[in-house]
Amino acid sequence: MSLWADKYRPTALARLDFHRDQAAQLRNLLVVSQPPRSPPAGAGRWEVELPSCDPRGPPAPSEGRGGWFSPQKGRLTVQCGDFPHLLVYGPSGAGKKTRIMCLLRELYGAGVEKLRIEHQTITAPSKKKIEISTIASNYHLEVNPSDAGNSDRVVIQELLKTVAQSQQLETSTQRDFKVVLLTEVDKLTKDAQHALRRTMEKYMATCRLILCCNSMSKIIAPIQSRCLAVRVPAPSIEDICHVLSSVCKKEGLTLPQDLARQLAEKSGRNLRKALLMCEACRVQQYPFTSDQDIPETDWEVYLRETANAIVSQQTPQRLLEVRGRLYELLTHCIPPEIIMKASFKGSGSTPGCTSTLVKCHLARWTYGLTQ
């Protein structure tokens, strides 16, 4: 039995529930046509404005490939099934991974859904062995290089080199390149990002990169300039309510609109989280009621209790206790950014401790570090 978030995940760009204009623009990247002998009248090379994408447009294509943008058609036509490196960014639960997988399905067909988990061992120049897990099909490879810590540079260089030097198993796809999907690129070290920039230039002919991250602020400029940046904004409250109602209808359930809106607002416009919360409500109580309690995750409750412990007492004993609780959260793979945000939010909601007071203490502590 699979989760609703996985069971009802769209598998084609045409079936996406929101940001459909952006999905149409992504489909235009895969339009195949015969390369013209000369550019159409009034056409410019790779000059395109994507309403939902980065207005700077894509970088220059590889040698011998390319496309022509026709102002009359208002879209980018990609010759020979080629497309540039992509940088897909946006908040968690906005649908970045879903759109990437739909794009790969449009490119290669249903074969990209036949996934397998592979465990690879990479030997660093210092003879250190690095264990890394990847998700792969016959046409693409998905990996999170930041899992290797400070050795992410070696992982990027070796994996991309291996993929770029291998040939496609099926020629029926008519694609002479493979796709490598790198997730959480914003967590890569600077050395790894510079290595990625050099590698993506070297293997452009046989490998395309799709980079996925939450924010572009930590991505170096050379990588940004070599990719077509596509921003996937968070879905609106109405979009999430529509998806929740649609999923519940497919499950044969009746979801009150008031409860759907509460789920959408409490999830922070995170569609994945909203679906998980809705499924938890189904297990807790059905039929649904508009005023029923929405269960919280264990780590959120644990983190709120930790924030209350920090505010209520500041002693060496309490410091030791809080440190142990923070270690417990980290060992359960809760990101440090989430811990800091939730701690600040939880401490600000404690009686007698406003968010303004917490900000003043943090500002004073930060200023003391600079002296």
GROMACS .gro file of N, CA and C in nm, residues 206-297:
model
  276
  206THR      N    1   2.743   1.416  -2.436
  206THR     CA    2   2.683   1.287  -2.402
  206THR      C    3   2.605   1.287  -2.272
  207CYS      N    4   2.594   1.401  -2.208
  207CYS     CA    5   2.529   1.403  -2.077
  207CYS      C    6   2.458   1.537  -2.057
  208ARG      N    7   2.337   1.533  -2.006
  208ARG     CA    8   2.264   1.653  -1.969
  208ARG      C    9   2.237   1.648  -1.819
  209LEU      N   10   2.250   1.763  -1.755
  209LEU     CA   11   2.231   1.772  -1.611
  209LEU      C   12   2.101   1.844  -1.580
  210ILE      N   13   2.029   1.792  -1.483
  210ILE     CA   14   1.913   1.861  -1.426
  210ILE      C   15   1.944   1.879  -1.278
  211LEU      N   16   1.963   2.003  -1.238
  211LEU     CA   17   1.997   2.035  -1.100
  211LEU      C   18   1.870   2.076  -1.026
  212CYS      N   19   1.853   2.025  -0.907
  212CYS     CA   20   1.733   2.052  -0.828
  212CYS      C   21   1.774   2.106  -0.692
  213CYS      N   22   1.715   2.217  -0.651
  213CYS     CA   23   1.749   2.277  -0.522
  213CYS      C   24   1.633   2.363  -0.474
  214ASN      N   25   1.641   2.406  -0.349
  214ASN     CA   26   1.538   2.493  -0.292
  214ASN      C   27   1.563   2.640  -0.319
  215SER      N   28   1.689   2.678  -0.328
  215SER     CA   29   1.723   2.819  -0.347
  215SER      C   30   1.846   2.832  -0.435
  216MET      N   31   1.849   2.937  -0.517
  216MET     CA   32   1.964   2.962  -0.604
  216MET      C   33   2.070   3.047  -0.537
  217SER      N   34   2.044   3.096  -0.417
  217SER     CA   35   2.135   3.191  -0.354
  217SER      C   36   2.271   3.129  -0.323
  218LYS      N   37   2.276   2.996  -0.305
  218LYS     CA   38   2.401   2.929  -0.273
  218LYS      C   39   2.467   2.863  -0.394
  219ILE      N   40   2.410   2.884  -0.511
  219ILE     CA   41   2.466   2.828  -0.634
  219ILE      C   42   2.558   2.932  -0.696
  220ILE      N   43   2.680   2.893  -0.731
  220ILE     CA   44   2.775   2.988  -0.787
  220ILE      C   45   2.727   3.036  -0.924
  221ALA      N   46   2.767   3.157  -0.959
  221ALA     CA   47   2.721   3.220  -1.083
  221ALA      C   48   2.759   3.142  -1.209
  222PRO      N   49   2.880   3.082  -1.218
  222PRO     CA   50   2.912   3.006  -1.340
  222PRO      C   51   2.816   2.891  -1.369
  223ILE      N   52   2.764   2.827  -1.266
  223ILE     CA   53   2.667   2.720  -1.288
  223ILE      C   54   2.533   2.778  -1.331
  224GLN      N   55   2.492   2.887  -1.267
  224GLN     CA   56   2.365   2.949  -1.304
  224GLN      C   57   2.365   2.994  -1.450
  225SER      N   58   2.478   3.047  -1.496
  225SER     CA   59   2.484   3.098  -1.633
  225SER      C   60   2.486   2.987  -1.736
  226ARG      N   61   2.516   2.864  -1.696
  226ARG     CA   62   2.523   2.752  -1.790
  226ARG      C   63   2.396   2.668  -1.790
  227CYS      N   64   2.296   2.710  -1.716
  227CYS     CA   65   2.172   2.634  -1.705
  227CYS      C   66   2.052   2.722  -1.737
  228LEU      N   67   1.948   2.659  -1.783
  228LEU     CA   68   1.819   2.726  -1.797
  228LEU      C   69   1.747   2.713  -1.663
  229ALA      N   70   1.731   2.823  -1.593
  229ALA     CA   71   1.672   2.821  -1.459
  229ALA      C   72   1.520   2.820  -1.468
  230VAL      N   73   1.459   2.726  -1.399
  230VAL     CA   74   1.313   2.712  -1.397
  230VAL      C   75   1.268   2.717  -1.252
  231ARG      N   76   1.193   2.818  -1.218
  231ARG     CA   77   1.143   2.833  -1.082
  231ARG      C   78   1.004   2.770  -1.071
  232VAL      N   79   0.989   2.683  -0.972
  232VAL     CA   80   0.860   2.620  -0.946
  232VAL      C   81   0.805   2.680  -0.816
  233PRO      N   82   0.714   2.775  -0.824
  233PRO     CA   83   0.663   2.837  -0.701
  233PRO      C   84   0.572   2.742  -0.624
  234ALA      N   85   0.553   2.772  -0.498
  234ALA     CA   86   0.465   2.690  -0.415
  234ALA      C   87   0.321   2.703  -0.464
  235PRO      N   88   0.244   2.596  -0.459
  235PRO     CA   89   0.104   2.605  -0.503
  235PRO      C   90   0.024   2.694  -0.409
  236SER      N   91  -0.079   2.754  -0.461
  236SER     CA   92  -0.166   2.839  -0.380
  236SER      C   93  -0.254   2.753  -0.290
  237ILE      N   94  -0.320   2.819  -0.196
  237ILE     CA   95  -0.411   2.747  -0.107
  237ILE      C   96  -0.523   2.681  -0.187
  238GLU      N   97  -0.574   2.752  -0.288
  238GLU     CA   98  -0.682   2.696  -0.370
  238GLU      C   99  -0.633   2.575  -0.449
  239ASP      N  100  -0.510   2.581  -0.500
  239ASP     CA  101  -0.455   2.466  -0.573
  239ASP      C  102  -0.445   2.343  -0.484
  240ILE      N  103  -0.397   2.362  -0.362
  240ILE     CA  104  -0.383   2.249  -0.270
  240ILE      C  105  -0.520   2.193  -0.233
  241CYS      N  106  -0.617   2.281  -0.210
  241CYS     CA  107  -0.753   2.234  -0.179
  241CYS      C  108  -0.810   2.152  -0.294
  242HIS      N  109  -0.784   2.197  -0.417
  242HIS     CA  110  -0.833   2.123  -0.534
  242HIS      C  111  -0.768   1.985  -0.542
  243VAL      N  112  -0.638   1.977  -0.518
  243VAL     CA  113  -0.569   1.848  -0.524
  243VAL      C  114  -0.618   1.756  -0.413
  244LEU      N  115  -0.635   1.808  -0.292
  244LEU     CA  116  -0.684   1.726  -0.181
  244LEU      C  117  -0.823   1.671  -0.209
  245SER      N  118  -0.911   1.756  -0.262
  245SER     CA  119  -1.046   1.711  -0.295
  245SER      C  120  -1.044   1.606  -0.404
  246SER      N  121  -0.956   1.625  -0.503
  246SER     CA  122  -0.947   1.529  -0.613
  246SER      C  123  -0.896   1.393  -0.564
  247VAL      N  124  -0.795   1.394  -0.478
  247VAL     CA  125  -0.740   1.268  -0.426
  247VAL      C  126  -0.843   1.197  -0.339
  248CYS      N  127  -0.912   1.271  -0.253
  248CYS     CA  128  -1.014   1.209  -0.168
  248CYS      C  129  -1.129   1.153  -0.251
  249LYS      N  130  -1.163   1.220  -0.358
  249LYS     CA  131  -1.269   1.169  -0.446
  249LYS      C  132  -1.228   1.038  -0.510
  250LYS      N  133  -1.101   1.028  -0.551
  250LYS     CA  134  -1.052   0.902  -0.609
  250LYS      C  135  -1.049   0.790  -0.505
  251GLU      N  136  -1.032   0.827  -0.377
  251GLU     CA  137  -1.032   0.727  -0.271
  251GLU      C  138  -1.172   0.696  -0.220
  252GLY      N  139  -1.273   0.763  -0.278
  252GLY     CA  140  -1.411   0.741  -0.234
  252GLY      C  141  -1.444   0.808  -0.104
  253LEU      N  142  -1.375   0.920  -0.073
  253LEU     CA  143  -1.396   0.993   0.052
  253LEU      C  144  -1.457   1.128   0.023
  254THR      N  145  -1.522   1.184   0.124
  254THR     CA  146  -1.579   1.319   0.115
  254THR      C  147  -1.501   1.411   0.207
  255LEU      N  148  -1.438   1.512   0.151
  255LEU     CA  149  -1.354   1.603   0.228
  255LEU      C  150  -1.422   1.739   0.236
  256PRO      N  151  -1.457   1.787   0.357
  256PRO     CA  152  -1.515   1.921   0.370
  256PRO      C  153  -1.416   2.028   0.325
  257GLN      N  154  -1.469   2.132   0.263
  257GLN     CA  155  -1.382   2.239   0.214
  257GLN      C  156  -1.311   2.312   0.327
  258ASP      N  157  -1.379   2.326   0.441
  258ASP     CA  158  -1.315   2.393   0.555
  258ASP      C  159  -1.194   2.314   0.604
  259LEU      N  160  -1.206   2.183   0.609
  259LEU     CA  161  -1.093   2.100   0.652
  259LEU      C  162  -0.982   2.102   0.548
  260ALA      N  163  -1.019   2.104   0.421
  260ALA     CA  164  -0.917   2.111   0.315
  260ALA      C  165  -0.837   2.240   0.326
  261ARG      N  166  -0.905   2.351   0.353
  261ARG     CA  167  -0.834   2.478   0.367
  261ARG      C  168  -0.745   2.478   0.491
  262GLN      N  169  -0.791   2.418   0.600
  262GLN     CA  170  -0.707   2.410   0.720
  262GLN      C  171  -0.581   2.327   0.693
  263LEU      N  172  -0.596   2.218   0.619
  263LEU     CA  173  -0.480   2.135   0.585
  263LEU      C  174  -0.382   2.213   0.498
  264ALA      N  175  -0.435   2.288   0.401
  264ALA     CA  176  -0.349   2.364   0.311
  264ALA      C  177  -0.273   2.473   0.385
  265GLU      N  178  -0.340   2.540   0.478
  265GLU     CA  179  -0.275   2.648   0.553
  265GLU      C  180  -0.175   2.593   0.654
  266LYS      N  181  -0.210   2.484   0.719
  266LYS     CA  182  -0.121   2.428   0.821
  266LYS      C  183   0.001   2.363   0.759
  267SER      N  184  -0.009   2.321   0.634
  267SER     CA  185   0.105   2.258   0.567
  267SER      C  186   0.207   2.360   0.519
  268GLY      N  187   0.176   2.490   0.526
  268GLY     CA  188   0.268   2.590   0.475
  268GLY      C  189   0.279   2.587   0.323
  269ARG      N  190   0.169   2.554   0.256
  269ARG     CA  191   0.164   2.544   0.109
  269ARG      C  192   0.261   2.438   0.056
  270ASN      N  193   0.282   2.337   0.136
  270ASN     CA  194   0.362   2.221   0.097
  270ASN      C  195   0.266   2.110   0.059
  271LEU      N  196   0.253   2.082  -0.071
  271LEU     CA  197   0.153   1.987  -0.118
  271LEU      C  198   0.179   1.847  -0.064
  272ARG      N  199   0.304   1.804  -0.062
  272ARG     CA  200   0.335   1.672  -0.011
  272ARG      C  201   0.294   1.658   0.135
  273LYS      N  202   0.326   1.760   0.214
  273LYS     CA  203   0.290   1.757   0.356
  273LYS      C  204   0.139   1.760   0.373
  274ALA      N  205   0.069   1.836   0.290
  274ALA     CA  206  -0.077   1.843   0.300
  274ALA      C  207  -0.140   1.707   0.271
  275LEU      N  208  -0.089   1.635   0.172
  275LEU     CA  209  -0.142   1.502   0.141
  275LEU      C  210  -0.114   1.404   0.254
  276LEU      N  211   0.004   1.412   0.314
  276LEU     CA  212   0.036   1.324   0.426
  276LEU      C  213  -0.053   1.355   0.547
  277MET      N  214  -0.078   1.483   0.573
  277MET     CA  215  -0.164   1.520   0.684
  277MET      C  216  -0.307   1.475   0.659
  278CYS      N  217  -0.353   1.486   0.534
  278CYS     CA  218  -0.488   1.443   0.500
  278CYS      C  219  -0.502   1.292   0.519
  279GLU      N  220  -0.401   1.218   0.479
  279GLU     CA  221  -0.404   1.072   0.497
  279GLU      C  222  -0.401   1.036   0.645
  280ALA      N  223  -0.327   1.113   0.725
  280ALA     CA  224  -0.325   1.088   0.869
  280ALA      C  225  -0.461   1.116   0.932
  281CYS      N  226  -0.528   1.221   0.883
  281CYS     CA  227  -0.663   1.251   0.932
  281CYS      C  228  -0.759   1.138   0.898
  282ARG      N  229  -0.740   1.079   0.780
  282ARG     CA  230  -0.826   0.966   0.739
  282ARG      C  231  -0.808   0.848   0.833
  283VAL      N  232  -0.687   0.820   0.874
  283VAL     CA  233  -0.662   0.710   0.966
  283VAL      C  234  -0.716   0.742   1.105
  284GLN      N  235  -0.706   0.868   1.144
  284GLN     CA  236  -0.748   0.908   1.277
  284GLN      C  237  -0.900   0.909   1.291
  285GLN      N  238  -0.970   0.960   1.189
  285GLN     CA  239  -1.115   0.974   1.200
  285GLN      C  240  -1.178   0.984   1.062
  286TYR      N  241  -1.283   0.908   1.041
  286TYR     CA  242  -1.365   0.921   0.920
  286TYR      C  243  -1.506   0.876   0.955
  287PRO      N  244  -1.610   0.947   0.914
  287PRO     CA  245  -1.612   1.061   0.821
  287PRO      C  246  -1.543   1.185   0.878
  288PHE      N  247  -1.492   1.266   0.783
  288PHE     CA  248  -1.425   1.389   0.821
  288PHE      C  249  -1.526   1.488   0.879
  289THR      N  250  -1.477   1.573   0.968
  289THR     CA  251  -1.555   1.685   1.018
  289THR      C  252  -1.473   1.813   1.000
  290SER      N  253  -1.542   1.924   0.990
  290SER     CA  254  -1.474   2.051   0.962
  290SER      C  255  -1.387   2.096   1.079
  291ASP      N  256  -1.420   2.051   1.201
  291ASP     CA  257  -1.347   2.098   1.319
  291ASP      C  258  -1.260   1.990   1.382
  292GLN      N  259  -1.230   1.884   1.308
  292GLN     CA  260  -1.150   1.778   1.368
  292GLN      C  261  -1.004   1.820   1.380
  293ASP      N  262  -0.935   1.761   1.476
  293ASP     CA  263  -0.795   1.794   1.500
  293ASP      C  264  -0.707   1.737   1.389
  294ILE      N  265  -0.609   1.817   1.349
  294ILE     CA  266  -0.514   1.774   1.247
  294ILE      C  267  -0.388   1.726   1.318
  295PRO      N  268  -0.353   1.599   1.305
  295PRO     CA  269  -0.236   1.547   1.378
  295PRO      C  270  -0.105   1.609   1.329
  296GLU      N  271  -0.017   1.634   1.423
  296GLU     CA  272   0.116   1.685   1.391
  296GLU      C  273   0.216   1.570   1.387
  297THR      N  274   0.325   1.593   1.317
  297THR     CA  275   0.431   1.492   1.315
  297THR      C  276   0.502   1.489   1.450
   0.00000   0.00000   0.00000
